[in-house]
Tab-separated table of C-alpha atoms in Angstrom:
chain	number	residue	atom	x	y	z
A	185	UNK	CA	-5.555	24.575	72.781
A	186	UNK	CA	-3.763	24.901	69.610
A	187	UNK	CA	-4.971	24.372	66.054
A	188	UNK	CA	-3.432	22.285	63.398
A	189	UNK	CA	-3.487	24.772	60.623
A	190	UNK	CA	-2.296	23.663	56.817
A	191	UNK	CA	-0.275	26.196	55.332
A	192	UNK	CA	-1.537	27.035	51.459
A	193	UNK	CA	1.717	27.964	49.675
A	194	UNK	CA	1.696	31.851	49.285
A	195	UNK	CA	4.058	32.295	45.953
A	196	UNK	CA	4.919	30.520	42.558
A	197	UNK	CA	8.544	29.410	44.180
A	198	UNK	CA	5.922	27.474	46.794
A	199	UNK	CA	3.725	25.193	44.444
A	200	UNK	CA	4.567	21.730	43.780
A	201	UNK	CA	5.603	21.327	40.129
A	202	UNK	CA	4.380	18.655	38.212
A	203	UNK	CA	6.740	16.143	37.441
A	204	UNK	CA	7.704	15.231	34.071
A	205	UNK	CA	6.427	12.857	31.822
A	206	UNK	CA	7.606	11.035	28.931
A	207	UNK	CA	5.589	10.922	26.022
A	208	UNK	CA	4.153	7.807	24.873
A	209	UNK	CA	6.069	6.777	21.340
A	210	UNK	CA	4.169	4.816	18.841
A	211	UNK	CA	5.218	1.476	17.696
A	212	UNK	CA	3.714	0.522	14.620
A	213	UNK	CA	2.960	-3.314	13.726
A	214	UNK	CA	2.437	-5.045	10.242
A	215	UNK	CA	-1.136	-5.196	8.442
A	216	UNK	CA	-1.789	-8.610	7.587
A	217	UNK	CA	-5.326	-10.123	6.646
A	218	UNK	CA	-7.122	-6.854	8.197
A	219	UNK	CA	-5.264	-7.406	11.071
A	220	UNK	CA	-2.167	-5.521	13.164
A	221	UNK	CA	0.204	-8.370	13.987
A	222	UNK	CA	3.787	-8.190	15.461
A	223	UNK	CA	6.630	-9.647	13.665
A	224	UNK	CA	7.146	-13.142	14.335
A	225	UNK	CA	10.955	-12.733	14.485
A	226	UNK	CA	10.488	-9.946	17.035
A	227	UNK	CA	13.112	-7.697	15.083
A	228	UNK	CA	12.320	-4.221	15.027
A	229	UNK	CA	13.929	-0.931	13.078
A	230	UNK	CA	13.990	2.587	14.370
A	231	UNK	CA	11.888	4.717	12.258
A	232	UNK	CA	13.662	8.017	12.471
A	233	UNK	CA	12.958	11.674	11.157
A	234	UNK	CA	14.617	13.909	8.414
A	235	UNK	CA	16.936	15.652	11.217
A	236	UNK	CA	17.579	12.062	12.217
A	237	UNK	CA	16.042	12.397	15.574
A	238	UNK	CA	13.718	9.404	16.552
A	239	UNK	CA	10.352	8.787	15.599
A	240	UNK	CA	8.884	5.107	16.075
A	241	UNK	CA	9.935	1.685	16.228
A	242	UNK	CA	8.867	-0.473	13.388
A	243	UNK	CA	8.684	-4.112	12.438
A	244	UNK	CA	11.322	-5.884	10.527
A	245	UNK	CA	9.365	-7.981	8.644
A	246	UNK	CA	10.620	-11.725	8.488
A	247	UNK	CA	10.386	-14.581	5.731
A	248	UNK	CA	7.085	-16.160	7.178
A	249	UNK	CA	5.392	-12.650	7.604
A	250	UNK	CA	5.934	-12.088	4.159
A	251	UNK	CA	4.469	-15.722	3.642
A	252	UNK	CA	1.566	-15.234	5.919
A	253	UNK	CA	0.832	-12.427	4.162
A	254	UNK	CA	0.869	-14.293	0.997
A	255	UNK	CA	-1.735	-16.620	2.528
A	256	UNK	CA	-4.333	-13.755	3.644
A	257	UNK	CA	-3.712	-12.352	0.346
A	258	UNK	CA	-4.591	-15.776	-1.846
A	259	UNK	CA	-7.725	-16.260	0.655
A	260	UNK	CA	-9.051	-12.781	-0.247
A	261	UNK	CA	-8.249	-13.020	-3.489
A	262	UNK	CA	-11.400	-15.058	-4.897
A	263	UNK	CA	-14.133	-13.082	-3.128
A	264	UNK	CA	-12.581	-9.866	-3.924
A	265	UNK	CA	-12.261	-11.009	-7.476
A	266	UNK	CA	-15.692	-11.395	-7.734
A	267	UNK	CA	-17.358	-8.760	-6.212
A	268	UNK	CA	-18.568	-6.398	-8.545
A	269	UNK	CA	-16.051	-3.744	-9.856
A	270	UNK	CA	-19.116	-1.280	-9.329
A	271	UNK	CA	-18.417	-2.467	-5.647
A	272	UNK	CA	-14.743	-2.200	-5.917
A	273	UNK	CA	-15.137	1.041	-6.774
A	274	UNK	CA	-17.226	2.175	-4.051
A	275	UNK	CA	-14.594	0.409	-1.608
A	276	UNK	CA	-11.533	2.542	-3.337
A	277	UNK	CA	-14.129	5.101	-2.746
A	278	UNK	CA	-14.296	4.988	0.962
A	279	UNK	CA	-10.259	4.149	1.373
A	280	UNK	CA	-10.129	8.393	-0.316
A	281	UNK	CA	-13.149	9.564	2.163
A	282	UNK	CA	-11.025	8.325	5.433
A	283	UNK	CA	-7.743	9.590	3.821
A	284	UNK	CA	-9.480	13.093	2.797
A	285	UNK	CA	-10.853	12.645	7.011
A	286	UNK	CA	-7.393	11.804	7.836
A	287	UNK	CA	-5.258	14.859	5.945
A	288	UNK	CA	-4.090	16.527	8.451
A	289	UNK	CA	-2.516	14.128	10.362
A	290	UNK	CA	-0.706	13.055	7.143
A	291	UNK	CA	0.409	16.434	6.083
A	292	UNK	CA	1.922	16.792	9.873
A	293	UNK	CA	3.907	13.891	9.036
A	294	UNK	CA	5.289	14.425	5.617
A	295	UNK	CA	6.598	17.766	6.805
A	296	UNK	CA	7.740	16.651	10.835
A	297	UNK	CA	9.519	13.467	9.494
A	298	UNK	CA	9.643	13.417	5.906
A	299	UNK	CA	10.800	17.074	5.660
A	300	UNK	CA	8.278	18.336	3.081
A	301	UNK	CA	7.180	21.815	2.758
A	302	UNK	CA	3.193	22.645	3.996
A	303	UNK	CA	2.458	23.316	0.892
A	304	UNK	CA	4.149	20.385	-0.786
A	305	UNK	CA	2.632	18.029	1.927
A	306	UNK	CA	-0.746	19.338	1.198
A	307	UNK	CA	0.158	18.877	-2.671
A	308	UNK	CA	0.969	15.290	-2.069
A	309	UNK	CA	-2.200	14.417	0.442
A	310	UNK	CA	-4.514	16.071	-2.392
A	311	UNK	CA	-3.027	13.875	-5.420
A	312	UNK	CA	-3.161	10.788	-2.877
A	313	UNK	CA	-6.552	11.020	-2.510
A	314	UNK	CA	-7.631	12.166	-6.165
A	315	UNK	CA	-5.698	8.789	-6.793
A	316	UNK	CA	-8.205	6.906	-5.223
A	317	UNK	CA	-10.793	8.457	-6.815
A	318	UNK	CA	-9.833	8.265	-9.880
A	319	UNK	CA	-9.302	4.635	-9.889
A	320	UNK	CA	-12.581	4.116	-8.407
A	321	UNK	CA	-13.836	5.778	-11.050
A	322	UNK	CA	-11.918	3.459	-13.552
A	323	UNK	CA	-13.143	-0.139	-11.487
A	324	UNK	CA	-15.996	-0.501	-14.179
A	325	UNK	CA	-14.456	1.461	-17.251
A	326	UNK	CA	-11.270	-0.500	-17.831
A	327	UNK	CA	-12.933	-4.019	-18.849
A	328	UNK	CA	-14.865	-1.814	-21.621
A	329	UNK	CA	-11.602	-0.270	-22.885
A	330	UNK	CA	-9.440	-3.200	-23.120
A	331	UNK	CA	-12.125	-5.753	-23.910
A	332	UNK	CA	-13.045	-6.598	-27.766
A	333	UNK	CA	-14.611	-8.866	-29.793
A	334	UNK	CA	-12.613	-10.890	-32.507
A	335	UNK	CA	-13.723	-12.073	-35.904
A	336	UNK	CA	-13.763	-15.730	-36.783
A	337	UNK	CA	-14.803	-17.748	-39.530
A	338	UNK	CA	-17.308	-20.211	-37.653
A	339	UNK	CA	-20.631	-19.317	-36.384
A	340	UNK	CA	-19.660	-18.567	-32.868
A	341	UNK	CA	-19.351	-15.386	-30.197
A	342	UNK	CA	-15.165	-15.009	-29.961
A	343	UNK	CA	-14.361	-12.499	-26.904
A	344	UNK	CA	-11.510	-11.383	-25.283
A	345	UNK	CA	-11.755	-8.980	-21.391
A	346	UNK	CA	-9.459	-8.985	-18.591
A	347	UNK	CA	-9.226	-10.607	-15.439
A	348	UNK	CA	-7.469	-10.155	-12.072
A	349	UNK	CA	-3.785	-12.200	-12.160
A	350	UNK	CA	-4.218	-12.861	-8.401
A	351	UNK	CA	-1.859	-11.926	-5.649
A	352	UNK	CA	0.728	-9.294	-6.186
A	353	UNK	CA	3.630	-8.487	-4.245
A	354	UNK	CA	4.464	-4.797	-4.520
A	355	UNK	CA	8.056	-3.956	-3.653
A	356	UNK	CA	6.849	0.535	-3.187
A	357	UNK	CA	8.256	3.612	-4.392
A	358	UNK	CA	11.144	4.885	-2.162
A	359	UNK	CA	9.827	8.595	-3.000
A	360	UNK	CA	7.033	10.062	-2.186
A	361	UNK	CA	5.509	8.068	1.154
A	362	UNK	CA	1.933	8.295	0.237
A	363	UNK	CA	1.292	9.213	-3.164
A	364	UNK	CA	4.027	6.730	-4.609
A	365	UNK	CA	2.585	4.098	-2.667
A	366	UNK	CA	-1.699	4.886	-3.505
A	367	UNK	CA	-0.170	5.133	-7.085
A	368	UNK	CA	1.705	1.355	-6.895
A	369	UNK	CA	-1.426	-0.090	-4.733
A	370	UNK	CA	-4.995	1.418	-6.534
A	371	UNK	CA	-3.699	0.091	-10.012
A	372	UNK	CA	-3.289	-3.488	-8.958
A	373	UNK	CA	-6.311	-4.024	-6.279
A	374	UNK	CA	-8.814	-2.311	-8.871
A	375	UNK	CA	-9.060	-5.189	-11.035
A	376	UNK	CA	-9.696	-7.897	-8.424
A	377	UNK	CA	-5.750	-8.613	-7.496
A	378	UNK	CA	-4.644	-8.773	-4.024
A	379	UNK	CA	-1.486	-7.171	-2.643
A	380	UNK	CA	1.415	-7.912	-0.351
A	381	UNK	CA	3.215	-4.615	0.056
A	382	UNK	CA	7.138	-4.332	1.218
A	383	UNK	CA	7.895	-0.874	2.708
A	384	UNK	CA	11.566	-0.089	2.846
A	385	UNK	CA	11.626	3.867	2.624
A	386	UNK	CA	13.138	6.447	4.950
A	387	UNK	CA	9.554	7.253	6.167
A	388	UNK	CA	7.916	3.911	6.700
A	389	UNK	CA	5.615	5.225	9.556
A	390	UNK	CA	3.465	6.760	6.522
A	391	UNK	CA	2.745	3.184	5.165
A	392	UNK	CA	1.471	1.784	8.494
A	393	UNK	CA	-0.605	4.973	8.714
A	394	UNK	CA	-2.294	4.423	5.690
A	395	UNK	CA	-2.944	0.467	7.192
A	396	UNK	CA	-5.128	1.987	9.286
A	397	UNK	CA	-7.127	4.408	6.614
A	398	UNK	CA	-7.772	0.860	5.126
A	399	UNK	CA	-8.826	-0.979	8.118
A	400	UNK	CA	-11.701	1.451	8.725
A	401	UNK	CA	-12.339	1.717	4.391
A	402	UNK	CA	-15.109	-1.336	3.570
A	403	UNK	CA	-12.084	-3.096	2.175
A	404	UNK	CA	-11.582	-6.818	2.981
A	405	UNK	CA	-9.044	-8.597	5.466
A	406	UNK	CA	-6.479	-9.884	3.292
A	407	UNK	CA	-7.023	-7.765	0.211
A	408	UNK	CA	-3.980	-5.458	1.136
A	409	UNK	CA	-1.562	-6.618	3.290
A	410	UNK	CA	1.634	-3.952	4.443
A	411	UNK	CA	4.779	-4.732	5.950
A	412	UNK	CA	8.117	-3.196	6.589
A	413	UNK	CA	10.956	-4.168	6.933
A	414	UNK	CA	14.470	-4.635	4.169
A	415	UNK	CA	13.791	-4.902	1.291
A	416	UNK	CA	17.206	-6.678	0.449
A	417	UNK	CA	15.968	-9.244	3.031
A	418	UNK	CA	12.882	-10.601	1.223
A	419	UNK	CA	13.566	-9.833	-2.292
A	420	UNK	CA	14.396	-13.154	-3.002
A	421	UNK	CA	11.275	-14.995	-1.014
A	422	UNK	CA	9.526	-12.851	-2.875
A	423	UNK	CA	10.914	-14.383	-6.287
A	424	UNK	CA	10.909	-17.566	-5.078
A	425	UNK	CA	7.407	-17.819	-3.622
A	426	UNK	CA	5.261	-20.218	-5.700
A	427	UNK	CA	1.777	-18.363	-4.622
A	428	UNK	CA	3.091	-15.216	-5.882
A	429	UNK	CA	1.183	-14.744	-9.339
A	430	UNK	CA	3.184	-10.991	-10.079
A	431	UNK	CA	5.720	-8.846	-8.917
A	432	UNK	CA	5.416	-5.103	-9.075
A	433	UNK	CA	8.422	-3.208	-8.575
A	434	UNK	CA	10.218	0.025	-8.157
A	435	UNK	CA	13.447	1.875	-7.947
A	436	UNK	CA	14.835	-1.927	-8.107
A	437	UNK	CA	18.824	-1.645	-8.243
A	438	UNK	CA	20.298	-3.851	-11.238
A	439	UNK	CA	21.427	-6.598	-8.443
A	440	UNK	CA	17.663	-6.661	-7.388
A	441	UNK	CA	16.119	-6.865	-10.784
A	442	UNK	CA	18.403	-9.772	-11.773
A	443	UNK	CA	17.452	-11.247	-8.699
A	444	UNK	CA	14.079	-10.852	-9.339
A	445	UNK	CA	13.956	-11.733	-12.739
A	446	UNK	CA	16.090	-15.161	-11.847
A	447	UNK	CA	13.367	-15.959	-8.664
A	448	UNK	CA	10.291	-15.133	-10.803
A	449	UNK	CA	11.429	-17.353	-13.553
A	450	UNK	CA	10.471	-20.511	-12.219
A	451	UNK	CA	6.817	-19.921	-11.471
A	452	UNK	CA	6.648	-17.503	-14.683
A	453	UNK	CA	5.317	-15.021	-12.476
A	454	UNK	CA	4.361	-11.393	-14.359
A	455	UNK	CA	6.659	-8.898	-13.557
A	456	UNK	CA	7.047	-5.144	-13.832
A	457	UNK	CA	10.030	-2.820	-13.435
A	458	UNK	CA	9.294	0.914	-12.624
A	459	UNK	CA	12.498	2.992	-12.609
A	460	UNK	CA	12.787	5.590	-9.675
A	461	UNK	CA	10.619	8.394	-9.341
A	462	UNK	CA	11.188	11.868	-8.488
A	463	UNK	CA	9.170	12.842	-5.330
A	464	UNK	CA	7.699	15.702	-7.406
A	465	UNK	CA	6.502	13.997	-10.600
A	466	UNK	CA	4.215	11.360	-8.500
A	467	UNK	CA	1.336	14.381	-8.658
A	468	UNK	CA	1.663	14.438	-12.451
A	469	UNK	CA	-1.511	13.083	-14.066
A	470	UNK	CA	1.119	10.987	-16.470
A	471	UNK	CA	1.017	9.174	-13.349
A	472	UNK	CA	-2.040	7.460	-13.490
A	473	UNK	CA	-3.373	5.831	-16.489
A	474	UNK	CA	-5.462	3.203	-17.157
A	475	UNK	CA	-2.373	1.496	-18.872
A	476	UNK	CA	-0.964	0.763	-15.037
A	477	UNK	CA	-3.623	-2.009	-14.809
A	478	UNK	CA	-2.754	-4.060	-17.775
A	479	UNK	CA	0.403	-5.469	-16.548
A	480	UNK	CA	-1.214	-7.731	-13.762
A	481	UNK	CA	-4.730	-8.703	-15.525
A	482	UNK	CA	-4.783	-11.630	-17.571
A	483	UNK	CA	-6.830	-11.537	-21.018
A	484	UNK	CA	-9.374	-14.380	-21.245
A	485	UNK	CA	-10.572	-15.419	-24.353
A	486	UNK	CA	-14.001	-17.045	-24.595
A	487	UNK	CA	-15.759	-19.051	-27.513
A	488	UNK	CA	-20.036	-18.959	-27.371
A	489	UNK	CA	-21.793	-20.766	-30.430
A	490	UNK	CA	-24.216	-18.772	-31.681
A	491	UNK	CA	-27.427	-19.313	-33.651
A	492	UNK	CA	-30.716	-20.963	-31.809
């Protein structure tokens, strides 16, 4: 009787080759109030490298994203405003521990889709995260140097320290991915402010990275908020918007800062121009300064009586 006998291929040109897969593309949502929502509008860009080969889609952010956003901003704003900026600090501390965890990855990207050098992606990783630090290290430092006490004639205490302006919408630096936008974001969320960052760059990816160093940082839902999207689209809602307390913007064409200027007007909103910045001069130290808080604090002058 015969045997059924499976044959067990004998040569290479025998095996059964594995078919083909596609690989799995990311598509990166917004960051709004600690969360990763779509876009409501369900518009989308395509996120692509410096060879102009694909990378990722990406959101498009709409009118009421940027207006949600606005709303998870002005809830965190109070609680973050009064934690302690010892506590602050410790928070901006974490957000440079999971970016110094995190390096490689970013380095990969800077030079695979931004088109940096190694060396000038490590450059730029390093200064983003000594960024952080820094600022940390400024939370509780900055009331002292801008604080005073004035002299009056009566018999009272007369004071005058800084306080957070509230929610600031931060239109970031085209240059520079990371570093330019650590160096637009640390200055404004150290003194108790809370963001609403617009990402319209030719490597947004890097932004919605960063999203989720923050999400896994100690740092509040709501406190930063990212989206992308054009920024010619929401420039004017975010003139307009009557919950915005500041705008914070850079490499702003003359047609954008009129429009700006025109928008903000009306709620006397506290605004501040930075022209464009060369990719290469965000690791300069002139770069960070104590001086880039000022413009969205408010100083608060206080009367005490003294005597028994």
């Amino acid at each position: 009787m015969a045997e059924n006998v499976t044959k067990t291929p004998s040569s290479k040109s025998e095996k059964t080759n594995p078919s083909p897969r596609l690989r799995v593309q990311k598509t990166y949502k917004l960051y709004i109030g600690g969360n990763f929502p779509r876009t409501e509008s369900g518009h989308y860009l395509t996120a692509t490298n410096h060879k102009g080969e694909f990378v990722a889609n990406i959101c498009r952010a709409s009118r009421k994203d940027f207006r949600n956003s606005v709303v998870a901003a002005r809830a965190a704003q109070g609680g973050w405003a009064a934690r302690t900026a010892f506590n602050r600090g410790q928070i901006l501390y974490r957000m440079a521990e999971m970016l110094e965890g995190r390096r490689a990855g970013f380095e990969s990207i800077l030079v695979q889709q931004a088109g940096y050098k190694s060396a000038a992606a490590e450059s730029e990783v390093s200064a983003a995260i000594d960024r952080l630090l820094w600022y940390a290290g400024m939370a509780d430092k900055f009331v002292q140097l801008f604080s005073a006490t004035n002299p009056v004639a009566s018999s009272h205490f007369n004071f005058t320290m800084p306080e957070a302006t509230g929610v600031v919408a931060i239109l970031a630096p085209p240059n520079a991915p990371l570093l330019g936008l650590v160096s637009a974001l640390a200055p404004v969320i150290v003194s108790g402010n809370t963001a609403v960052v617009i990402v319209d760059s030719s490597t947004p990816t890097i932004a919605m990275e960063f999203a989720e160093v923050l999400h896994v940082s100690d740092l509040p839902g709501g406190v930063v908020n990212i989206l992308t999207g054009l920024r010619s689209e929401l420039i004017k809602h975010v003139g307009s918007h009557m919950d915005v307390d500041g705008i914070f913007s850079f490499g702003s064409s003359d047609d954008e800062r009129r429009t700006i200027t025109i928008e903000a007007a009306e709620s006397v909103k506290r605004v501040e121009f930075i022209d464009d910045v060369p990719a290469e001069k965000w690791t300069s130290n002139t770069m960070q300064s104590p001086h880039w808080i000022v413009p969205f604090v408010e100083f608060k002058t206080a009367w005490h009586p003294m005597g028994s």
